[in-house]
mmCIF file of C-alpha atoms in Angstrom:
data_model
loop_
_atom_site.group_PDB
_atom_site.id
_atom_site.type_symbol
_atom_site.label_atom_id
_atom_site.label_comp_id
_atom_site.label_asym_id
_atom_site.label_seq_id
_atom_site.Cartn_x
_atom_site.Cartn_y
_atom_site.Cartn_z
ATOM 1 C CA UNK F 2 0.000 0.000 0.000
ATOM 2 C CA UNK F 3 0.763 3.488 -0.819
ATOM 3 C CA UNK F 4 2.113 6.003 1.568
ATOM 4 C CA UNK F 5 0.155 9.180 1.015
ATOM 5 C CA UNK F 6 0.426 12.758 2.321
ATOM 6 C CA UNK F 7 -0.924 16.542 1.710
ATOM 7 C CA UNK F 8 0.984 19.335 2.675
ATOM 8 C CA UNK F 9 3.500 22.105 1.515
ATOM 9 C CA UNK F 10 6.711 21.653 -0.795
ATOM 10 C CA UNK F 11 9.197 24.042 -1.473
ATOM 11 C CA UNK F 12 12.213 24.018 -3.456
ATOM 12 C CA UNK F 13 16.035 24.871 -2.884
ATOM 13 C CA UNK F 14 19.067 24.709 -4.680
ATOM 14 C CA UNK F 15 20.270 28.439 -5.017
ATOM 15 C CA UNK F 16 23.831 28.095 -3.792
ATOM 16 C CA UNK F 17 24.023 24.479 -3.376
ATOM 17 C CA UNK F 18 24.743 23.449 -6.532
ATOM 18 C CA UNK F 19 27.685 20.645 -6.520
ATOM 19 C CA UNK F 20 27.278 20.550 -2.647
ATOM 20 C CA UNK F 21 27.242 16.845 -1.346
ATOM 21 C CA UNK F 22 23.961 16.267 0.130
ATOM 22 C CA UNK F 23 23.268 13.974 3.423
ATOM 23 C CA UNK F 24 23.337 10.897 1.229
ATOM 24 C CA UNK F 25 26.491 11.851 0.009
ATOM 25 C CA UNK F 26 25.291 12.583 -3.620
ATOM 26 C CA UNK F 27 26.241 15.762 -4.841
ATOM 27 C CA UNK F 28 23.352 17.838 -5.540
ATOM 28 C CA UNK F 29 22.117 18.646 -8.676
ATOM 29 C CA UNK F 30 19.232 21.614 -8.540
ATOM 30 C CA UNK F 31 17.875 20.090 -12.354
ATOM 31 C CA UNK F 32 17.578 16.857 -11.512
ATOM 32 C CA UNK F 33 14.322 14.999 -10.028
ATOM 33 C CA UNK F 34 15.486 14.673 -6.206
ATOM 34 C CA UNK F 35 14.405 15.655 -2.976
ATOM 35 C CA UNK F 36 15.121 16.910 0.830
ATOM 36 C CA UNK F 37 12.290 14.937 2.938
ATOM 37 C CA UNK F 38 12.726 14.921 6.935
ATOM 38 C CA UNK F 39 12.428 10.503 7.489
ATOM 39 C CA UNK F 40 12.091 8.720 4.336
ATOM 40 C CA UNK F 41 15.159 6.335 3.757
ATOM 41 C CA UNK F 42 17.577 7.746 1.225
ATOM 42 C CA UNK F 43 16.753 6.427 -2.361
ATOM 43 C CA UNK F 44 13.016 6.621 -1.504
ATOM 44 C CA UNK F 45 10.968 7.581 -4.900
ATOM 45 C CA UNK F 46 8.194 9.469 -4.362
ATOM 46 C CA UNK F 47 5.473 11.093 -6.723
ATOM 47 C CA UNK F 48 4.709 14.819 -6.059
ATOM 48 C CA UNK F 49 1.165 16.225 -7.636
ATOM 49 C CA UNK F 50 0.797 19.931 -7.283
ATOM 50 C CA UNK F 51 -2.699 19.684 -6.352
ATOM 51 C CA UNK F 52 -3.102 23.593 -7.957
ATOM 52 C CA UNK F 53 -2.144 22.347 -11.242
ATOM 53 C CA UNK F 54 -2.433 18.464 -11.635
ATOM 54 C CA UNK F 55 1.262 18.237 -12.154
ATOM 55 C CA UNK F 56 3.600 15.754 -11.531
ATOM 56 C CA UNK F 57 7.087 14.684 -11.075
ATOM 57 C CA UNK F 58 8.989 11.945 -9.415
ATOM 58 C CA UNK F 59 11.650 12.370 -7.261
ATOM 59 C CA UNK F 60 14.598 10.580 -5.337
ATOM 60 C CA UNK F 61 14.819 11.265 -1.930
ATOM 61 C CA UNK F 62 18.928 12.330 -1.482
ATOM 62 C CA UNK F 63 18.897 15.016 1.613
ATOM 63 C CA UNK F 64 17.380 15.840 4.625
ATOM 64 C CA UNK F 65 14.983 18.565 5.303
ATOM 65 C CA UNK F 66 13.117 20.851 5.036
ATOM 66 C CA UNK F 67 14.121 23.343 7.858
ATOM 67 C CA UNK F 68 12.488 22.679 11.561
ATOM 68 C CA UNK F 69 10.495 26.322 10.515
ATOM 69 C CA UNK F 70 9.286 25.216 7.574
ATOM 70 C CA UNK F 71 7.976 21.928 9.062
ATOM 71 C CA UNK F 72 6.112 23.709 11.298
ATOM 72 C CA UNK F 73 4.598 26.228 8.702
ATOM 73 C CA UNK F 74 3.216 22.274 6.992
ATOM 74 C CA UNK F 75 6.148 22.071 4.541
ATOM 75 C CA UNK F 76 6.312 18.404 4.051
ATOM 76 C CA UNK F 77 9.614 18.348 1.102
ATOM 77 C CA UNK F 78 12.049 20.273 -0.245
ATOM 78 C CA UNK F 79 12.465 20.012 -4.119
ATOM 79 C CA UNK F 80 15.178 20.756 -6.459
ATOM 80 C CA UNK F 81 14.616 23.586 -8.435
ATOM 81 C CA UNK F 82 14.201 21.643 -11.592
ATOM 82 C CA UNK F 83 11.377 19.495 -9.929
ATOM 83 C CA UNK F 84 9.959 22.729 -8.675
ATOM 84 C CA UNK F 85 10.083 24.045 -12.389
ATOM 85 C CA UNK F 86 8.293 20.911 -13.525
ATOM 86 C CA UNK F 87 5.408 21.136 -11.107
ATOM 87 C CA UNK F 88 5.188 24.955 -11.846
ATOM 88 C CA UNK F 89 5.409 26.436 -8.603
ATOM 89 C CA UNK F 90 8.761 28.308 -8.751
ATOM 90 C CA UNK F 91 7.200 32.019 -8.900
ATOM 91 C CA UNK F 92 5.208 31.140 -5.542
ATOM 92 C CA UNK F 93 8.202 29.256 -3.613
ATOM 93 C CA UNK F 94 5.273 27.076 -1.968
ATOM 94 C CA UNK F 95 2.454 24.790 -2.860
ATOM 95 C CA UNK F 96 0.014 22.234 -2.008
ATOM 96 C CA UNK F 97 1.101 18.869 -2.613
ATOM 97 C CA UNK F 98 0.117 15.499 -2.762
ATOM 98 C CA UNK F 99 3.033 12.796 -2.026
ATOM 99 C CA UNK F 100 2.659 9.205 -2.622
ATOM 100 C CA UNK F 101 5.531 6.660 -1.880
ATOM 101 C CA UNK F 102 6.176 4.522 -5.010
ATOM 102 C CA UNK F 103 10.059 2.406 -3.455
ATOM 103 C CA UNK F 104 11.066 3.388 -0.147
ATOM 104 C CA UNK F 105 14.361 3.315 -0.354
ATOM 105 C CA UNK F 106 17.608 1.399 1.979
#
């Protein structure tokens, strides 16, 4: 069974760019990857923007977001390019739907 969720995502990658990320991969802001607080490394999860119907999948390679923004309902942080994809860059924020496909090791 599916692992489902509905809250905030965000996006970061401004000035992280080649950085290695908790996983030790280094971070790429155009790929499909992710910051989420718990999920095992490797996890892939499917992000809808629930404002547009979009979505993306993405690998789970950091850890976040912030301990603020978890209280303010942000549930992931997504690389830029995911962010792109789902169309929410201009807003920084938006309700999501995320639904485990592999947890990960």
């Amino acid at each position: 069974m599916l692992e489902t969720h509905e809250g905030l995502a965000s996006y970061y990658g401004p000035g992280l760019e080649g950085k290695v990320t908790a996983s030790g991969a280094t971070f790429d802001k155009n790929s499909m990857v992710a910051a989420h607080p718990s999920y095992p490394f490797g996890t892939l999860v499917r992000v809808t923007n629930l404002a547009n119907g979009r979505a993306v999948i993405v690998r789970v390679v950091d850890r976040g977001p912030a301990k603020a923004a978890q209280n303010e309902g942000v549930l992931i942080d997504l690389s830029s390019g995911a962010a792109r994809n789902l169309g929410f860059t201009p807003t920084g924020r938006t309700k999501v739907k995320l639904e485990v496909l592999r947890w990960g090791q």
